[in-house]
Structures are given as structure tokens and as C-alpha cells.
Amino acid sequence: MLSQYVDPGSILHRPSVTGWRQAVDIAAAPLLLNGAITPEYVEAIKASIAGPGGTYIDLGGGVALAHARPESGVNATALSVLQVETPFLLADSAEHPISTMFCLAAKDANAHIALMQDLAGLLTDGERRGALNAATTADEIRSIFEEER
């Protein structure tokens, strides 16, 4: 269940951001605060997005999965989410408008697989994904994470 990876303060909702770099900073902030990641991990995410093919983290439907290699600064497996009312452009590309950015930190391959399976369960469930896209508060997003199917 996704809620085991997400602290209550790791679910964020904002009207807008100034761009994808600020979105990464905001989405990663709770993970920095709780010690799950280091500042180097945030910089590795930004470098990956800014590099060739950086939009690979766009999962479609306005959802992106910001992450980097564990050795870039992951201390614990965790997940945060930022949802914005006004989409931002991933890597400044008009082809990649994003309204929901997950920030994933996986300590190792096993944790990565387990977390990705739970996240895939949410994103492939049309009803839950629709509820995520329609959510307007952090509490609404949190309740979607707590649903088990």
C-alpha cells in the first residue's frame, strides 16, 4: 500500500509552480526534511531531466516520476507527491505538461520494485487515477493513497 511509503507531510498541493525545477524542489523537500534523501539526490534528478531524454519520467496523463539512482543520495525508501492546478512543462517541453509529480527514493532494487508495483496499481486503476487528477487538497490525495484494491 502506497501510504506506507508516504509521510502525511509528503503530500503537497499547490496552485502552480514557476517550472519543472521548482516542482522537483518542492516535491523533494519532504524527503530531504525527513532524511530519506540528500541534496545531491535532488541535483541528480534535475541533471537527469535536463539531460538528453530527460522527459522519460513522464508517465503520461500529466504524471511524472522524478527519481535518480540510489547511490546519488537515497538513505531510505520513501515517496512524495506534488500536485499543481496549473500544469508545468517537464524539461520545458510543450509535449510534456505535468500536473502530478511523484518523487521516488528507493534504497535498493527490491524496494524500488515493491514501490513501483504499488504506484502502478494506483496509476492503472482508472477510478483512482481519475480521483487523483481531480483532487484539490492534500487530504484528498492522501485518502486515495490509503485505498487498497
XYZ file of N, CA and C in Angstrom:
447
model
N 0.841 -1.169 0.000
C 0.000 0.000 0.000
C 0.893 1.240 0.000
N 0.564 2.184 -0.853
C 1.384 3.392 -1.008
C 1.550 4.191 0.275
N 0.548 4.186 1.128
C 0.618 5.016 2.326
C 1.785 4.628 3.232
N 2.296 3.411 3.129
C 3.433 3.019 3.963
C 4.723 3.725 3.551
N 4.760 4.259 2.350
C 5.942 4.958 1.856
C 5.827 6.480 1.958
N 4.632 6.962 2.271
C 4.363 8.402 2.215
C 4.012 8.933 3.603
N 4.842 9.811 4.135
C 4.508 10.510 5.374
C 3.391 11.504 5.069
N 2.549 11.815 6.053
C 1.466 12.776 5.801
C 1.953 14.113 5.226
N 3.101 14.595 5.659
C 3.625 15.855 5.155
C 4.272 15.765 3.793
N 4.266 14.576 3.204
C 4.901 14.366 1.894
C 3.919 14.452 0.739
N 2.698 14.864 1.036
C 1.681 15.051 0.005
C 1.403 16.546 -0.084
N 1.709 17.114 -1.236
C 1.655 18.562 -1.406
C 0.737 18.956 -2.555
N 0.014 20.027 -2.366
C -0.866 20.569 -3.411
C -0.586 22.064 -3.506
N -0.359 22.537 -4.724
C -0.072 23.954 -4.947
C -0.882 24.435 -6.151
N -1.227 25.726 -6.172
C -1.907 26.271 -7.351
C -1.009 26.192 -8.592
N 0.289 26.501 -8.418
C 1.198 26.490 -9.572
C 2.636 26.487 -9.083
N 3.549 26.272 -10.020
C 4.990 26.383 -9.783
C 5.571 27.196 -10.933
N 6.789 27.688 -10.751
C 7.404 28.502 -11.801
C 8.002 27.660 -12.920
N 8.144 26.372 -12.717
C 8.702 25.493 -13.735
C 9.071 24.151 -13.133
N 9.629 23.280 -13.958
C 9.911 21.922 -13.508
C 10.984 21.860 -12.427
N 11.944 22.753 -12.450
C 12.980 22.741 -11.406
C 12.377 23.047 -10.038
N 11.491 24.038 -9.994
C 10.828 24.332 -8.727
C 9.935 23.157 -8.316
N 9.283 22.526 -9.264
C 8.455 21.362 -8.946
C 9.297 20.257 -8.306
N 10.474 20.000 -8.847
C 11.362 18.993 -8.256
C 11.740 19.406 -6.842
N 12.110 20.662 -6.660
C 12.492 21.143 -5.329
C 11.355 20.965 -4.321
N 10.156 21.328 -4.724
C 9.007 21.227 -3.815
C 8.674 19.759 -3.530
N 8.633 18.939 -4.583
C 8.299 17.523 -4.396
C 9.335 16.807 -3.536
N 10.598 17.179 -3.675
C 11.670 16.511 -2.927
C 11.818 17.039 -1.500
N 11.321 18.231 -1.216
C 11.531 18.868 0.092
C 11.128 17.989 1.282
N 9.971 17.323 1.254
C 9.626 16.484 2.414
C 10.607 15.322 2.610
N 11.130 14.788 1.514
C 12.079 13.675 1.616
C 13.424 14.149 2.145
N 13.800 15.372 1.799
C 15.002 15.977 2.385
C 14.798 16.206 3.879
N 13.650 16.733 4.222
C 13.346 17.059 5.608
C 13.355 15.822 6.508
N 12.820 14.713 6.005
C 12.786 13.505 6.846
C 14.046 12.642 6.701
N 15.004 13.105 5.907
C 16.283 12.412 5.788
C 16.309 11.241 4.829
N 15.227 11.028 4.067
C 15.188 9.912 3.121
C 16.173 10.119 1.970
N 16.431 11.381 1.613
C 17.359 11.701 0.522
C 18.289 12.832 0.948
N 19.327 13.018 0.149
C 20.276 14.105 0.362
C 20.071 15.172 -0.720
N 20.644 16.359 -0.528
C 20.559 17.385 -1.574
C 21.175 16.910 -2.898
N 22.156 16.044 -2.847
C 22.776 15.521 -4.074
C 21.775 14.714 -4.903
N 20.855 14.052 -4.232
C 19.836 13.287 -4.940
C 18.935 14.229 -5.744
N 18.558 15.332 -5.154
C 17.721 16.324 -5.851
C 18.457 16.847 -7.072
N 19.724 17.147 -6.930
C 20.520 17.639 -8.062
C 20.653 16.569 -9.146
N 20.769 15.308 -8.750
C 20.843 14.221 -9.729
C 19.533 14.108 -10.518
N 18.404 14.302 -9.855
C 17.110 14.292 -10.553
C 17.071 15.409 -11.592
N 17.461 16.606 -11.175
C 17.435 17.747 -12.096
C 18.380 17.530 -13.275
N 19.552 16.993 -13.010
C 20.507 16.730 -14.097
C 19.942 15.709 -15.073
N 19.248 14.699 -14.553
C 18.645 13.679 -15.419
C 17.558 14.282 -16.305
N 16.712 15.118 -15.731
C 15.637 15.737 -16.510
C 16.210 16.700 -17.549
N 17.232 17.456 -17.174
C 17.824 18.444 -18.084
C 18.627 17.790 -19.198
N 19.045 16.542 -19.003
C 19.867 15.851 -19.995
C 19.053 15.305 -21.145
N 19.741 14.704 -22.106
C 19.059 14.107 -23.258
C 18.042 13.053 -22.812
N 16.845 13.146 -23.316
C 15.819 12.162 -22.996
C 15.251 12.290 -21.598
N 15.454 13.425 -20.960
C 15.018 13.614 -19.584
C 13.526 13.525 -19.358
N 12.764 13.595 -20.428
C 11.312 13.508 -20.276
C 10.835 12.056 -20.135
N 11.774 11.109 -20.053
C 11.388 9.705 -19.886
C 10.607 9.492 -18.585
N 10.702 10.443 -17.648
C 9.979 10.287 -16.384
C 8.502 10.652 -16.522
N 8.091 11.135 -17.691
C 6.690 11.434 -17.963
C 5.965 10.106 -18.158
N 5.057 9.777 -17.232
C 4.327 8.508 -17.294
C 3.048 8.610 -18.114
N 2.771 9.806 -18.619
C 1.544 10.035 -19.375
C 0.434 10.537 -18.468
N -0.549 11.156 -19.068
C -1.691 11.640 -18.311
C -1.357 12.735 -17.318
N -0.264 13.463 -17.564
C 0.104 14.560 -16.687
C 0.855 14.140 -15.427
N 1.359 12.909 -15.402
C 2.051 12.371 -14.229
C 3.527 12.133 -14.561
N 4.403 12.561 -13.659
C 5.845 12.326 -13.812
C 6.383 11.656 -12.558
N 7.417 10.863 -12.734
C 8.060 10.149 -11.637
C 9.518 10.583 -11.540
N 9.770 11.568 -10.696
C 11.122 12.095 -10.512
C 11.917 11.132 -9.631
N 13.086 10.726 -10.130
C 13.937 9.812 -9.381
C 15.336 9.823 -9.959
N 16.257 9.227 -9.226
C 17.642 9.065 -9.676
C 18.152 7.745 -9.096
N 19.385 7.450 -9.353
C 19.992 6.207 -8.851
C 20.125 6.271 -7.321
N 19.951 5.162 -6.629
C 20.057 5.152 -5.167
C 21.391 5.702 -4.652
N 22.472 5.415 -5.366
C 23.786 5.869 -4.925
C 23.965 7.376 -5.048
N 22.988 8.048 -5.649
C 23.035 9.508 -5.757
C 22.609 10.203 -4.473
N 22.156 9.422 -3.488
C 21.818 10.035 -2.208
C 20.533 9.569 -1.564
N 20.188 8.283 -1.686
C 18.999 7.754 -1.021
C 19.416 7.124 0.312
N 18.765 7.555 1.379
C 19.003 6.992 2.706
C 17.904 6.035 3.139
N 16.695 6.214 2.601
C 15.559 5.378 2.967
C 14.542 5.391 1.829
N 13.796 4.325 1.713
C 12.753 4.245 0.692
C 11.573 5.120 1.114
N 11.169 5.995 0.212
C 10.077 6.920 0.515
C 9.509 7.473 -0.785
N 8.351 8.096 -0.666
C 7.674 8.678 -1.814
C 7.001 9.967 -1.370
N 7.052 10.966 -2.229
C 6.297 12.192 -2.005
C 5.563 12.509 -3.295
N 4.606 13.414 -3.189
C 3.848 13.784 -4.382
C 3.494 15.266 -4.313
N 3.645 15.910 -5.441
C 3.235 17.301 -5.624
C 2.195 17.330 -6.721
N 1.059 17.931 -6.420
C 0.043 18.132 -7.442
C -0.173 19.634 -7.588
N -0.195 20.084 -8.833
C -0.409 21.501 -9.117
C -1.668 21.672 -9.966
N -2.357 22.775 -9.744
C -3.569 23.048 -10.509
C -3.240 23.470 -11.936
N -2.150 24.222 -12.107
C -1.726 24.663 -13.425
C -0.520 23.821 -13.835
N -0.645 22.993 -14.865
C 0.475 22.136 -15.254
C 1.732 22.931 -15.600
N 2.877 22.315 -15.346
C 4.172 22.877 -15.739
C 4.732 21.997 -16.851
N 5.728 22.501 -17.566
C 6.300 21.769 -18.687
C 7.568 21.049 -18.251
N 7.531 19.731 -18.312
C 8.688 18.925 -17.948
C 9.807 19.176 -18.956
N 10.982 19.485 -18.464
C 12.145 19.801 -19.309
C 11.824 20.929 -20.290
N 10.897 21.807 -19.898
C 10.483 22.945 -20.717
C 9.921 22.529 -22.074
N 9.367 21.333 -22.134
C 8.824 20.802 -23.383
C 7.302 20.892 -23.390
N 6.765 21.567 -24.388
C 5.311 21.707 -24.514
C 4.624 20.356 -24.688
N 5.364 19.336 -25.078
C 4.805 17.998 -25.258
C 4.656 17.238 -23.947
N 5.123 17.845 -22.841
C 5.111 17.134 -21.559
C 4.558 17.997 -20.422
N 3.245 18.348 -20.495
C 2.643 19.090 -19.378
C 2.400 18.135 -18.203
N 2.794 18.577 -17.012
C 2.704 17.732 -15.821
C 1.895 18.456 -14.747
N 0.970 17.724 -14.136
C 0.224 18.278 -13.017
C 0.460 17.494 -11.721
N 0.990 16.279 -11.834
C 1.301 15.470 -10.659
C 2.715 14.934 -10.792
N 3.563 15.273 -9.816
C 4.938 14.768 -9.819
C 5.180 13.968 -8.552
N 5.491 12.708 -8.741
C 5.923 11.866 -7.638
C 7.438 11.987 -7.539
N 7.965 11.995 -6.341
C 9.406 11.937 -6.121
C 9.671 10.616 -5.405
N 10.379 9.728 -6.071
C 10.627 8.385 -5.572
C 12.062 8.260 -5.094
N 12.222 7.706 -3.914
C 13.534 7.365 -3.389
C 13.482 5.898 -2.994
N 14.267 5.077 -3.667
C 14.296 3.647 -3.367
C 15.708 3.268 -2.939
N 15.815 2.671 -1.771
C 17.114 2.330 -1.193
C 17.824 1.246 -1.989
N 17.057 0.317 -2.572
C 17.651 -0.780 -3.333
C 16.644 -1.295 -4.359
N 17.063 -2.271 -5.146
C 16.221 -2.782 -6.233
C 14.923 -3.392 -5.711
N 14.973 -4.109 -4.602
C 13.757 -4.725 -4.065
C 12.751 -3.676 -3.630
N 13.228 -2.645 -2.954
C 12.340 -1.562 -2.528
C 11.772 -0.843 -3.746
N 12.583 -0.666 -4.757
C 12.154 0.003 -5.984
C 11.019 -0.783 -6.636
N 11.169 -2.080 -6.740
C 10.150 -2.916 -7.375
C 8.846 -2.871 -6.586
N 8.930 -3.008 -5.268
C 7.723 -3.007 -4.441
C 6.986 -1.676 -4.535
N 7.722 -0.598 -4.458
C 7.113 0.725 -4.537
C 6.512 0.958 -5.916
N 7.211 0.575 -6.956
C 6.709 0.753 -8.323
C 5.444 -0.081 -8.556
N 5.379 -1.281 -7.984
C 4.177 -2.105 -8.130
C 2.975 -1.413 -7.497
N 3.172 -0.856 -6.312
C 2.071 -0.158 -5.647
C 1.659 1.088 -6.423
N 2.638 1.827 -6.913
C 2.340 3.033 -7.684
C 1.646 2.672 -8.998
N 2.096 1.618 -9.646
C 1.448 1.169 -10.885
C 0.001 0.772 -10.624
N -0.244 0.162 -9.473
C -1.614 -0.201 -9.119
C -2.520 1.016 -9.057
N -2.011 2.097 -8.511
C -2.776 3.344 -8.452
C -2.981 3.920 -9.848
N -1.910 4.009 -10.601
C -1.970 4.708 -11.887
C -2.699 3.931 -12.978
N -2.845 2.624 -12.826
C -3.576 1.840 -13.823
C -5.029 1.610 -13.440
N -5.406 2.024 -12.249
C -6.792 1.943 -11.795
C -7.484 3.235 -12.231
N -8.316 3.135 -13.246
C -8.946 4.321 -13.821
C -9.692 5.168 -12.807
N -10.393 4.528 -11.882
C -11.157 5.271 -10.884
C -10.231 6.027 -9.927
N -9.204 5.363 -9.440
C -8.283 6.014 -8.501
C -7.442 7.088 -9.198
N -7.035 6.816 -10.441
C -6.258 7.826 -11.164
C -7.125 9.048 -11.454
N -8.376 8.819 -11.803
C -9.295 9.928 -12.014
C -9.483 10.744 -10.748
N -9.587 10.054 -9.614
C -9.720 10.751 -8.340
C -8.450 11.538 -8.026
N -7.298 10.976 -8.346
C -6.035 11.687 -8.140
C -5.998 12.958 -8.987
N -6.365 12.845 -10.242
C -6.355 14.006 -11.133
C -7.360 15.071 -10.698
N -8.449 14.653 -10.069
C -9.488 15.590 -9.649
C -9.252 16.155 -8.250
N -8.316 15.588 -7.510
C -8.082 16.024 -6.127
C -7.652 17.487 -6.087
N -8.142 18.182 -5.077
C -7.797 19.596 -4.935
C -7.143 19.908 -3.593
N -6.953 18.876 -2.764
C -6.285 19.080 -1.475
C -5.359 17.910 -1.183
N -4.409 18.145 -0.294
C -3.505 17.073 0.131
C -4.286 15.963 0.828
N -5.327 16.309 1.583
C -6.123 15.290 2.263
C -6.828 14.361 1.270
N -7.317 14.912 0.176
C -7.958 14.073 -0.843
C -6.949 13.114 -1.456
N -5.758 13.597 -1.733
C -4.711 12.739 -2.299
C -4.347 11.647 -1.300
N -4.194 12.007 -0.042
C -3.844 11.043 0.999
C -4.876 9.924 1.067
N -6.164 10.254 0.982
C -7.205 9.229 1.060
C -7.129 8.275 -0.129
N -6.724 8.760 -1.284
C -6.553 7.901 -2.462
C -5.419 6.920 -2.224
N -4.333 7.387 -1.610
C -3.196 6.509 -1.305
C -3.584 5.426 -0.306
N -4.492 5.734 0.586
C -4.851 4.791 1.653
C -5.809 3.726 1.185
N -6.428 3.908 0.020
C -7.354 2.911 -0.521
C -6.581 1.677 -0.934
N -7.095 0.513 -0.543
C -6.500 -0.736 -1.013
C -7.462 -1.371 -1.986
N -6.887 -1.937 -3.041
C -7.738 -2.608 -4.034
C -7.219 -3.991 -4.242
